């Protein structure tokens, strides 16, 4: 089994290093990751600047680009054969609910999925890397089970996994979840720079608004590993009927005007 490993925290991040170590006994793992922290870069691609790939002494490749850049060039020229699996993480902090729209960790995995490869985004719920080894072992165990049961190498799918920062014996089994929702982000932070100019920092993410049973927020708060299958289609399928009627009315109003 060949795994392409990426992240958004940068190629030196402890989460990437730990996951590489945990996966290496069960797969051939290639790391292609951003040179610097690219959290919240979502699916961004760099179109207006060249990308350079360097190899660190430990064999990790790093790129002066985004997480999606890394996976994109890995799959379109850098690596020979496509990997069987793309894994992104382990991220420093949760990617639950609305986070998945902003997350570079999810963006890297989504890029793999868009190329037809099964892909997993993995995050630890709390920042700071506490119990990182337990999270890495959890991912490796999940991947080994998936391989054994032939979930890898069939169709493309995209999973978003969040792991509570708990020791292995305290972690509860993986639970299938839907995404929760967050409140709007907190206010921007306004400061003055040393030259007297006003600058703004994006405020912290909002607290959970829908953390009800069945969500990733709920499952991880109970100590479970949350597993959410994601899709890329943003179409509002539920309201297509409503919009069909609305657009028909708009067209009729246009004719009589
Ligand atoms: Mn990150």
Coordinates of N, CA and C and ligand atoms in Angstrom, one line a residue:
X1 N 0.9 -1.2 0.0 CA 0.0 0.0 0.0 C 0.9 1.2 0.0
X2 N 0.6 2.2 -0.9 CA 1.4 3.4 -1.0 C 0.5 4.6 -0.5
X3 N 1.0 5.4 0.4 CA 0.3 6.5 1.0 C 1.0 7.8 0.7
X4 N 0.3 8.8 0.2 CA 0.8 10.1 0.1 C 0.4 10.9 1.4
X5 N 1.3 11.4 2.1 CA 1.0 12.1 3.4 C 1.3 13.5 3.2
X6 N 0.3 14.3 3.6 CA 0.4 15.8 3.5 C -0.1 16.4 4.8
X7 N 0.0 17.7 5.0 CA -0.7 18.3 6.1 C -0.8 19.8 5.8
X8 N -1.3 20.6 6.7 CA -1.3 22.1 6.4 C -0.4 22.8 7.4
X9 N 0.1 22.2 8.5 CA 0.9 22.8 9.5 C 2.4 23.0 9.1
X10 N 2.8 22.4 8.0 CA 4.1 22.4 7.5 C 4.9 21.1 7.8
X11 N 5.9 20.9 7.0 CA 6.5 19.5 6.9 C 7.3 19.2 8.2
X12 N 7.5 20.2 9.1 CA 8.2 19.9 10.3 C 7.3 19.7 11.5
X13 N 6.0 19.8 11.3 CA 5.0 19.7 12.3 C 5.0 18.4 13.0
X14 N 4.9 18.4 14.4 CA 4.9 17.1 15.1 C 3.8 16.1 14.6
X15 N 2.7 16.6 14.2 CA 1.6 15.8 13.8 C 1.9 15.0 12.6
X16 N 2.6 15.6 11.7 CA 3.0 14.9 10.4 C 4.1 13.9 10.7
X17 N 5.1 14.3 11.6 CA 6.2 13.4 11.9 C 5.7 12.1 12.6
X18 N 4.8 12.3 13.6 CA 4.2 11.2 14.3 C 3.4 10.3 13.4
X19 N 2.7 10.8 12.5 CA 1.8 10.0 11.6 C 2.7 9.2 10.6
X20 N 3.7 9.9 10.2 CA 4.7 9.2 9.3 C 5.3 8.0 10.0
X21 N 5.7 8.2 11.2 CA 6.3 7.1 12.0 C 5.3 5.9 12.2
X22 N 4.1 6.3 12.5 CA 3.0 5.2 12.8 C 2.6 4.5 11.5
X23 N 2.7 5.1 10.3 CA 2.2 4.5 9.1 C 3.3 3.7 8.4
X24 N 4.5 4.1 8.6 CA 5.7 3.5 7.9 C 5.7 2.0 8.0
X25 N 5.4 1.4 9.2 CA 5.5 -0.1 9.3 C 4.4 -0.8 8.4
X26 N 3.3 -0.1 8.0 CA 2.2 -0.8 7.3 C 2.1 -0.3 5.8
X27 N 2.9 0.7 5.4 CA 2.8 1.2 4.1 C 4.1 1.9 3.6
X28 N 4.1 2.1 2.3 CA 5.2 2.9 1.8 C 4.7 4.3 1.8
X29 N 5.3 5.2 2.6 CA 4.7 6.5 2.8 C 5.6 7.6 2.2
X30 N 5.1 8.4 1.3 CA 5.8 9.6 0.7 C 5.2 10.8 1.3
X31 N 6.1 11.7 1.8 CA 5.6 13.0 2.4 C 5.8 14.1 1.4
X32 N 4.8 14.8 1.0 CA 4.9 16.1 0.3 C 4.0 17.1 1.0
X33 N 4.6 18.0 1.7 CA 3.9 18.9 2.6 C 4.4 20.4 2.4
X34 N 3.6 21.3 2.9 CA 4.0 22.7 2.7 C 5.2 23.0 3.6
X35 N 6.0 24.0 3.1 CA 7.2 24.4 3.8 C 6.8 25.1 5.1
X36 N 5.8 25.9 5.0 CA 5.4 26.7 6.2 C 3.9 26.4 6.5
X37 N 3.5 27.0 7.7 CA 2.1 26.7 8.1 C 1.1 27.3 7.1
X38 N 0.2 26.5 6.7 CA -0.8 26.9 5.7 C -2.2 26.6 6.2
X39 N -2.4 26.7 7.5 CA -3.7 26.4 8.0 C -4.7 27.4 7.5
X40 N -5.9 26.9 7.3 CA -7.1 27.7 6.8 C -6.9 28.2 5.3
X41 N -6.1 27.4 4.5 CA -5.9 27.7 3.1 C -6.9 26.9 2.2
X42 N -7.7 26.1 2.9 CA -8.7 25.4 2.1 C -8.2 24.7 0.9
X43 N -8.8 24.9 -0.2 CA -8.4 24.2 -1.5 C -7.5 25.1 -2.4
X44 N -7.0 26.1 -1.8 CA -6.3 27.1 -2.7 C -5.1 26.5 -3.5
X45 N -5.0 26.9 -4.7 CA -3.9 26.5 -5.6 C -3.1 27.8 -5.9
X46 N -1.8 27.7 -6.0 CA -0.9 28.8 -6.4 C -0.8 28.8 -7.9
X47 N -1.4 29.8 -8.5 CA -1.3 29.9 -10.0 C -0.4 31.0 -10.5
X48 N 0.0 31.9 -9.6 CA 0.8 33.1 -10.0 C 2.2 33.1 -9.6
X49 N 2.7 31.9 -9.2 CA 4.1 31.9 -8.8 C 4.6 30.4 -9.0
X50 N 5.9 30.2 -9.2 CA 6.4 28.9 -9.4 C 6.5 28.1 -8.1
X51 N 6.4 26.8 -8.1 CA 6.5 26.0 -6.9 C 7.8 25.2 -7.0
X52 N 8.5 25.2 -5.9 CA 9.8 24.5 -5.8 C 9.6 23.4 -4.8
X53 N 10.2 22.2 -5.1 CA 10.1 21.0 -4.2 C 11.6 20.8 -3.7
X54 N 11.7 20.7 -2.4 CA 13.0 20.4 -1.8 C 12.8 19.1 -0.9
X55 N 13.9 18.4 -0.7 CA 13.8 17.2 0.1 C 14.7 17.4 1.4
X56 N 14.0 17.3 2.5 CA 14.7 17.4 3.8 C 15.6 16.2 4.1
X57 N 16.5 16.3 5.0 CA 17.4 15.2 5.3 C 16.6 13.9 5.7
X58 N 15.5 14.0 6.3 CA 14.7 12.8 6.6 C 13.9 12.2 5.5
X59 N 14.0 12.8 4.3 CA 13.3 12.3 3.1 C 12.0 13.0 2.8
X60 N 11.5 13.8 3.7 CA 10.2 14.5 3.5 C 10.4 15.5 2.4
X61 N 9.5 15.6 1.4 CA 9.6 16.7 0.4 C 8.7 17.8 0.9
X62 N 9.2 19.0 0.7 CA 8.4 20.2 1.1 C 8.4 21.2 -0.1
X63 N 7.3 21.9 -0.1 CA 6.9 22.8 -1.2 C 6.6 24.2 -0.7
X64 N 7.0 25.2 -1.4 CA 6.6 26.6 -1.1 C 5.2 26.9 -1.5
X65 N 4.3 26.1 -1.2 CA 2.9 26.3 -1.6 C 1.9 25.9 -0.6
X66 N 0.7 25.7 -1.0 CA -0.4 25.4 -0.2 C -0.5 23.8 0.0
X67 N -1.4 23.4 0.9 CA -1.6 21.9 1.0 C -2.1 21.3 -0.3
X68 N -3.1 22.0 -0.9 CA -3.7 21.5 -2.2 C -2.6 21.5 -3.3
X69 N -1.7 22.5 -3.3 CA -0.6 22.5 -4.2 C 0.2 21.2 -4.1
X70 N 0.5 20.9 -2.8 CA 1.4 19.7 -2.6 C 0.8 18.5 -3.2
X71 N -0.5 18.2 -2.9 CA -1.1 17.0 -3.4 C -1.3 17.1 -4.9
X72 N -1.6 18.3 -5.4 CA -1.8 18.4 -6.8 C -0.5 18.1 -7.6
X73 N 0.6 18.7 -7.2 CA 1.8 18.4 -8.0 C 2.3 17.0 -7.7
X74 N 2.1 16.5 -6.5 CA 2.5 15.1 -6.3 C 1.8 14.2 -7.2
X75 N 0.5 14.4 -7.5 CA -0.3 13.5 -8.3 C -0.2 13.8 -9.8
X76 N 0.3 15.0 -10.2 CA 0.3 15.4 -11.6 C 1.8 15.5 -12.1
X77 N 2.7 14.9 -11.4 CA 4.1 15.0 -12.0 C 5.2 14.6 -11.1
X78 N 5.0 14.9 -9.8 CA 6.1 14.6 -8.9 C 6.3 13.1 -8.6
X79 N 5.2 12.5 -8.2 CA 5.3 11.0 -7.9 C 5.0 10.2 -9.2
X80 N 5.6 9.1 -9.3 CA 5.4 8.3 -10.5 C 3.9 7.8 -10.5
X81 N 3.7 6.7 -9.8 CA 2.3 6.1 -9.8 C 1.5 6.8 -8.7
X82 N 0.2 6.8 -8.9 CA -0.7 7.4 -7.9 C -0.7 6.5 -6.6
X83 N -0.8 7.1 -5.5 CA -0.8 6.4 -4.2 C -2.2 5.7 -4.1
X84 N -2.3 4.7 -3.2 CA -3.6 4.0 -2.9 C -4.4 4.9 -2.0
X85 N -3.8 5.8 -1.3 CA -4.5 6.5 -0.2 C -3.8 7.9 0.0
X86 N -4.5 8.9 0.2 CA -4.0 10.2 0.6 C -4.4 10.5 2.0
X87 N -3.4 10.8 2.9 CA -3.8 11.2 4.2 C -3.2 12.6 4.5
X88 N -4.0 13.4 5.2 CA -3.6 14.7 5.5 C -3.7 14.9 7.0
X89 N -2.6 15.3 7.6 CA -2.6 15.5 9.1 C -1.3 15.0 9.7
X90 N -1.4 14.8 11.0 CA -2.5 15.1 11.9 C -2.4 16.6 12.2
X91 N -3.6 17.3 12.1 CA -3.6 18.7 12.3 C -3.6 19.1 13.8
X92 N -3.0 20.3 14.0 CA -2.9 20.8 15.4 C -4.2 21.6 15.6
X93 N -5.3 20.8 16.1 CA -6.6 21.4 16.4 C -7.7 20.9 15.6
X94 N -8.9 21.0 16.1 CA -10.1 20.4 15.5 C -10.4 21.0 14.1
X95 N -11.0 20.1 13.3 CA -11.6 20.5 12.0 C -13.0 19.9 12.0
X96 N -13.9 20.5 12.7 CA -15.3 20.0 12.8 C -16.2 21.1 12.3
X97 N -17.4 20.6 11.9 CA -18.4 21.5 11.4 C -17.9 22.4 10.3
X98 N -18.2 23.7 10.4 CA -17.8 24.7 9.3 C -16.3 24.7 9.1
X99 N -15.5 24.3 10.1 CA -14.0 24.3 9.9 C -13.6 23.6 8.6
X100 N -14.4 22.6 8.2 CA -14.0 21.8 7.0 C -14.0 22.7 5.8
X101 N -14.7 23.8 5.7 CA -14.7 24.7 4.6 C -13.4 25.5 4.5
X102 N -12.8 25.8 5.6 CA -11.6 26.6 5.6 C -10.3 25.8 5.7
X103 N -10.4 24.6 6.2 CA -9.3 23.8 6.6 C -8.4 23.4 5.5
X104 N -7.1 23.7 5.6 CA -6.1 23.3 4.7 C -5.9 21.8 4.8
X105 N -6.1 21.2 6.0 CA -6.0 19.8 6.2 C -7.0 19.1 5.3
X106 N -8.2 19.5 5.4 CA -9.3 18.9 4.6 C -9.1 19.2 3.1
X107 N -8.6 20.5 2.8 CA -8.3 20.8 1.4 C -7.3 19.9 0.7
X108 N -6.3 19.5 1.5 CA -5.3 18.5 0.9 C -5.9 17.2 0.6
X109 N -6.7 16.7 1.6 CA -7.4 15.4 1.4 C -8.4 15.5 0.2
X110 N -9.1 16.6 0.2 CA -10.1 16.8 -0.9 C -9.4 16.8 -2.3
X111 N -8.2 17.3 -2.4 CA -7.5 17.3 -3.6 C -7.3 15.9 -4.1
X112 N -6.9 15.0 -3.1 CA -6.7 13.6 -3.4 C -8.0 13.0 -3.9
X113 N -9.1 13.3 -3.2 CA -10.4 12.7 -3.6 C -10.8 13.2 -5.0
X114 N -10.5 14.4 -5.3 CA -10.9 15.0 -6.6 C -10.1 14.2 -7.7
X115 N -8.9 13.7 -7.4 CA -8.2 12.9 -8.3 C -8.6 11.4 -8.3
X116 N -9.6 11.1 -7.6 CA -10.1 9.7 -7.6 C -9.5 8.8 -6.6
X117 N -8.8 9.4 -5.6 CA -8.1 8.5 -4.6 C -8.8 8.6 -3.3
X118 N -9.0 7.5 -2.6 CA -9.5 7.5 -1.2 C -8.7 8.4 -0.4
X119 N -9.3 9.3 0.4 CA -8.5 10.3 1.2 C -9.1 10.5 2.5
X120 N -8.2 10.8 3.5 CA -8.6 11.0 4.9 C -7.9 12.2 5.4
X121 N -8.7 13.1 6.0 CA -8.2 14.3 6.8 C -8.2 13.9 8.3
X122 N -7.2 14.2 9.0 CA -7.1 13.8 10.4 C -6.7 15.0 11.2
X123 N -7.4 15.3 12.3 CA -7.1 16.4 13.2 C -7.2 15.9 14.7
X124 N -6.4 16.5 15.5 CA -6.6 16.3 17.0 C -7.5 17.5 17.4
X125 N -8.4 17.1 18.4 CA -9.4 18.1 18.8 C -8.8 19.4 19.4
X126 N -7.8 19.2 20.3 CA -7.2 20.3 21.0 C -5.8 20.6 20.4
X127 N -5.5 21.9 20.4 CA -4.1 22.2 19.9 C -3.1 21.9 21.0
X128 N -1.9 21.7 20.6 CA -0.8 21.5 21.6 C -0.1 20.1 21.5
X129 N -0.7 19.2 20.7 CA -0.1 17.9 20.5 C -0.1 17.0 21.7
X130 N -1.0 17.2 22.7 CA -1.1 16.3 23.8 C -1.6 14.9 23.3
X131 N -1.0 13.9 23.7 CA -1.4 12.5 23.4 C -1.4 12.3 21.8
X132 N -0.4 12.9 21.2 CA -0.2 12.8 19.8 C 0.1 11.3 19.3
X133 N 0.9 10.6 20.1 CA 1.2 9.2 19.7 C -0.1 8.3 19.7
X134 N -1.0 8.6 20.6 CA -2.3 7.8 20.6 C -3.1 8.1 19.4
X135 N -3.1 9.4 18.9 CA -3.8 9.8 17.7 C -3.1 9.1 16.5
X136 N -1.8 9.1 16.4 CA -1.1 8.5 15.3 C -1.4 7.0 15.2
X137 N -1.3 6.3 16.4 CA -1.6 4.9 16.4 C -3.1 4.6 16.0
X138 N -4.0 5.4 16.4 CA -5.4 5.3 16.1 C -5.6 5.3 14.5
X139 N -4.9 6.3 13.9 CA -5.0 6.4 12.4 C -4.4 5.2 11.8
X140 N -3.2 4.8 12.2 CA -2.5 3.6 11.6 C -3.4 2.4 11.8
X141 N -4.0 2.2 12.9 CA -4.9 1.0 13.1 C -6.1 1.1 12.2
X142 N -6.7 2.2 12.0 CA -7.8 2.4 11.1 C -7.4 2.1 9.7
X143 N -6.3 2.6 9.3 CA -5.8 2.4 7.9 C -5.5 0.9 7.7
X144 N -4.9 0.3 8.7 CA -4.6 -1.2 8.5 C -5.9 -2.0 8.4
X145 N -6.9 -1.6 9.2 CA -8.2 -2.3 9.1 C -8.8 -2.1 7.8
X146 N -8.8 -0.9 7.3 CA -9.4 -0.6 6.0 C -8.7 -1.4 4.9
X147 N -7.4 -1.5 4.9 CA -6.6 -2.2 3.9 C -7.0 -3.7 4.0
X148 N -7.1 -4.2 5.2 CA -7.4 -5.6 5.4 C -8.8 -5.9 4.8
X149 N -9.7 -5.0 5.0 CA -11.1 -5.2 4.5 C -11.4 -4.7 3.2
X150 N -10.3 -4.3 2.4 CA -10.4 -3.9 1.0 C -11.2 -2.6 0.8
X151 N -11.2 -1.7 1.8 CA -11.8 -0.4 1.6 C -10.8 0.5 0.8
X152 N -9.6 0.2 0.8 CA -8.6 0.9 0.1 C -8.4 0.3 -1.3
X153 N -8.4 1.1 -2.4 CA -8.2 0.6 -3.7 C -9.5 0.3 -4.4
X154 N -10.6 0.7 -3.9 CA -11.9 0.6 -4.6 C -12.3 1.9 -5.1
X155 N -13.4 2.4 -4.6 CA -13.9 3.8 -5.1 C -13.2 4.8 -4.3
X156 N -13.3 6.1 -4.8 CA -12.7 7.2 -4.1 C -13.8 7.6 -3.0
X157 N -13.3 8.0 -1.9 CA -14.1 8.5 -0.8 C -13.3 9.5 0.0
X158 N -14.0 10.3 0.8 CA -13.3 11.3 1.6 C -13.8 11.3 3.0
X159 N -12.9 11.1 3.9 CA -13.3 11.0 5.3 C -12.7 12.1 6.1
X160 N -13.4 12.7 7.1 CA -12.9 13.7 8.0 C -12.9 13.1 9.4
X161 N -11.7 13.0 10.0 CA -11.5 12.3 11.3 C -11.0 13.3 12.3
X162 N -11.7 13.3 13.5 CA -11.2 14.2 14.6 C -11.0 13.3 15.8
X163 N -9.8 13.4 16.4 CA -9.4 12.5 17.5 C -9.2 13.3 18.8
X164 N -10.0 13.0 19.9 CA -9.8 13.7 21.2 C -8.4 13.5 21.7
X165 N -7.8 14.5 22.4 CA -6.5 14.3 22.9 C -6.5 13.5 24.2
X166 N -6.7 12.2 24.0 CA -6.8 11.3 25.2 C -5.8 10.2 25.0
X167 N -5.3 9.6 26.1 CA -4.5 8.4 26.0 C -5.3 7.3 25.3
X168 N -4.5 6.4 24.7 CA -5.1 5.3 23.8 C -6.2 4.5 24.6
X169 N -6.0 4.2 25.9 CA -6.9 3.4 26.6 C -8.2 4.2 27.0
X170 N -8.1 5.5 26.9 CA -9.3 6.4 27.2 C -10.1 6.7 25.9
X171 N -9.5 6.6 24.8 CA -10.2 6.9 23.5 C -11.3 5.9 23.3
X172 N -12.5 6.4 22.9 CA -13.7 5.5 22.7 C -13.7 5.3 21.2
X173 N -14.4 4.2 20.8 CA -14.4 3.8 19.4 C -14.8 4.8 18.4
X174 N -14.4 4.6 17.1 CA -14.8 5.6 16.1 C -16.3 5.6 15.9
X175 N -16.8 6.8 15.7 CA -18.3 6.9 15.6 C -18.6 7.7 14.3
X176 N -19.5 7.2 13.5 CA -19.9 7.8 12.3 C -20.7 9.1 12.6
X177 N -20.4 10.2 12.1 CA -21.0 11.5 12.5 C -21.4 12.3 11.2
X178 N -22.3 13.3 11.5 CA -22.4 14.4 10.5 C -21.7 15.5 11.1
X179 N -21.4 16.5 10.2 CA -20.8 17.8 10.7 C -21.7 18.6 11.5
X180 N -21.2 19.1 12.6 CA -22.0 20.1 13.4 C -21.9 21.4 12.7
X181 N -22.3 22.5 13.5 CA -22.2 23.8 13.0 C -21.6 24.7 14.1
X182 N -20.9 25.7 13.6 CA -20.3 26.7 14.6 C -21.1 28.0 14.5
X183 N -21.1 28.8 15.6 CA -21.5 30.2 15.5 C -20.5 30.9 14.7
X184 N -21.0 32.1 14.2 CA -20.0 33.0 13.5 C -18.8 33.2 14.3
X185 N -17.7 33.5 13.6 CA -16.4 33.7 14.3 C -16.5 34.9 15.2
X186 N -15.6 35.0 16.2 CA -15.5 36.1 17.1 C -15.0 37.3 16.3
X187 N -15.1 38.5 16.9 CA -14.8 39.8 16.2 C -13.3 39.8 15.8
X188 N -13.0 40.5 14.8 CA -11.6 40.8 14.4 C -10.9 41.5 15.5
X189 N -9.6 41.3 15.7 CA -8.8 42.0 16.7 C -8.1 43.1 16.1
X190 N -8.4 44.4 16.5 CA -7.7 45.5 15.9 C -6.6 46.0 16.8
X191 N -5.4 46.2 16.2 CA -4.2 46.6 16.9 C -3.5 47.7 16.1
X192 N -2.6 48.3 16.8 CA -1.7 49.3 16.1 C -0.3 48.7 16.0
X193 N 0.2 48.8 14.8 CA 1.6 48.3 14.6 C 2.6 49.3 15.1
X194 N 3.9 48.9 15.2 CA 4.9 49.9 15.7 C 5.0 51.2 14.9
X195 N 4.5 51.2 13.7 CA 4.6 52.4 12.9 C 3.3 53.3 13.0
X196 N 2.4 52.8 13.9 CA 1.2 53.6 14.1 C 0.0 53.3 13.2
X197 N 0.2 52.2 12.4 CA -0.8 51.9 11.4 C -1.7 50.8 12.0
X198 N -3.0 50.9 11.6 CA -4.0 50.0 12.2 C -3.9 48.6 11.4
X199 N -3.9 47.6 12.2 CA -3.9 46.2 11.6 C -5.0 45.4 12.2
X200 N -5.4 44.4 11.5 CA -6.5 43.5 12.0 C -6.1 42.0 12.0
X201 N -6.5 41.3 13.0 CA -6.3 39.9 13.0 C -7.6 39.2 13.0
X202 N -7.8 38.2 12.1 CA -9.0 37.4 12.1 C -9.3 36.8 13.5
X203 N -10.5 37.0 14.0 CA -10.8 36.5 15.3 C -10.9 35.0 15.4
X204 N -11.1 34.5 16.6 CA -11.1 33.0 16.8 C -12.4 32.4 16.2
X205 N -12.4 31.2 15.9 CA -13.6 30.5 15.4 C -14.7 30.5 16.5
X206 N -15.9 30.5 16.0 CA -17.1 30.5 17.0 C -17.2 29.2 17.7
X207 N -17.9 29.3 18.8 CA -18.2 28.0 19.6 C -19.2 27.2 18.8
X208 N -19.4 26.0 19.2 CA -20.3 25.1 18.5 C -21.7 25.6 18.7
X209 N -22.5 25.6 17.6 CA -23.9 26.0 17.7 C -24.8 24.8 17.6
X210 N -24.4 23.9 16.7 CA -25.1 22.6 16.7 C -24.1 21.5 17.1
X211 N -24.1 21.2 18.3 CA -23.2 20.1 18.9 C -24.1 19.0 19.4
X212 N -25.3 18.8 18.7 CA -26.3 17.8 19.2 C -25.8 16.4 18.8
X213 N -26.5 15.5 19.4 CA -26.2 14.0 19.2 C -26.1 13.8 17.7
X214 N -25.1 13.0 17.3 CA -24.9 12.7 15.9 C -23.8 13.6 15.2
X215 N -23.5 14.7 15.8 CA -22.4 15.6 15.2 C -21.0 15.2 15.7
X216 N -20.1 15.7 14.9 CA -18.7 15.5 15.3 C -18.3 16.1 16.7
X217 N -18.9 17.3 16.9 CA -18.7 18.0 18.2 C -19.1 17.1 19.3
X218 N -20.3 16.5 19.2 CA -20.9 15.7 20.3 C -20.0 14.4 20.5
X219 N -19.7 13.8 19.4 CA -19.0 12.5 19.6 C -17.6 12.7 20.2
X220 N -16.9 13.7 19.8 CA -15.5 13.9 20.3 C -15.6 14.4 21.8
X221 N -16.7 15.2 22.1 CA -16.8 15.6 23.5 C -17.1 14.4 24.4
X222 N -17.6 13.3 23.9 CA -17.8 12.1 24.6 C -16.6 11.2 24.6
X223 N -15.5 11.6 24.0 CA -14.3 10.8 23.9 C -14.2 9.9 22.7
X224 N -15.2 10.0 21.8 CA -15.1 9.1 20.6 C -14.2 9.8 19.5
X225 N -13.7 8.9 18.7 CA -13.1 9.4 17.4 C -14.2 9.7 16.5
X226 N -14.3 10.9 15.9 CA -15.4 11.1 15.0 C -15.0 10.9 13.5
X227 N -15.8 10.2 12.8 CA -15.5 9.9 11.3 C -16.7 10.5 10.5
X228 N -16.5 11.4 9.7 CA -17.5 12.0 8.9 C -17.2 11.9 7.4
X229 N -18.0 11.2 6.6 CA -17.8 11.1 5.2 C -18.2 12.5 4.6
X230 N -17.4 13.0 3.7 CA -17.7 14.3 3.1 C -17.9 14.2 1.6
X231 N -18.7 15.1 1.1 CA -18.9 15.2 -0.4 C -18.5 16.6 -0.8
X232 N -18.3 16.7 -2.1 CA -17.8 18.0 -2.6 C -18.9 18.8 -3.3
X233 N -20.0 18.2 -3.7 CA -21.1 18.8 -4.4 C -21.8 19.8 -3.4
X234 N -21.7 21.1 -3.7 CA -22.3 22.1 -2.8 C -23.8 22.5 -3.2
X235 N -24.3 21.8 -4.2 CA -25.7 22.0 -4.7 C -26.6 21.9 -3.5
X236 N -27.6 22.8 -3.4 CA -28.6 22.7 -2.3 C -29.7 21.8 -2.8
X237 N -29.5 20.5 -2.8 CA -30.4 19.5 -3.4 C -31.8 19.6 -2.8
X238 N -31.8 19.8 -1.4 CA -33.0 19.8 -0.7 C -34.0 20.9 -1.2
X239 N -33.4 22.0 -1.7 CA -34.2 23.2 -2.0 C -34.3 23.4 -3.5
X240 N -33.9 22.4 -4.3 CA -34.0 22.5 -5.8 C -35.5 22.8 -6.2
X241 N -36.4 22.1 -5.6 CA -37.8 22.3 -5.9 C -38.3 23.7 -5.7
X242 N -37.9 24.3 -4.5 CA -38.2 25.6 -4.1 C -37.7 26.6 -5.1
X243 N -36.4 26.4 -5.5 CA -35.8 27.3 -6.5 C -36.4 27.2 -7.9
X244 N -36.8 26.0 -8.2 CA -37.5 25.8 -9.5 C -38.7 26.6 -9.6
X245 N -39.6 26.6 -8.5 CA -40.8 27.4 -8.5 C -40.4 28.9 -8.5
X246 N -39.4 29.3 -7.7 CA -39.1 30.7 -7.6 C -38.6 31.2 -8.9
X247 N -37.8 30.5 -9.6 CA -37.2 30.9 -10.8 C -38.3 31.0 -11.9
X248 N -39.3 30.1 -11.8 CA -40.4 30.1 -12.8 C -41.2 31.4 -12.6
X249 N -41.4 31.8 -11.3 CA -42.2 33.0 -10.9 C -41.4 34.2 -11.4
X250 N -40.1 34.2 -11.2 CA -39.2 35.3 -11.7 C -39.3 35.5 -13.2
X251 N -39.3 34.3 -13.9 CA -39.4 34.4 -15.4 C -40.7 35.0 -15.8
X252 N -41.8 34.5 -15.1 CA -43.2 35.0 -15.5 C -43.3 36.5 -15.2
X253 N -42.7 37.0 -14.1 CA -42.7 38.4 -13.8 C -42.0 39.2 -14.8
X254 N -40.9 38.6 -15.3 CA -40.1 39.2 -16.3 C -40.8 39.4 -17.6
X255 N -41.7 38.4 -17.9 CA -42.5 38.4 -19.2 C -43.5 39.5 -19.2
X256 N -44.2 39.7 -18.0 CA -45.3 40.6 -17.9 C -44.8 42.0 -17.6
X257 N -43.6 42.2 -17.2 CA -43.0 43.5 -16.9 C -42.9 44.4 -18.2
Ligands
LIG1 MN1 -3.4 23.4 10.6

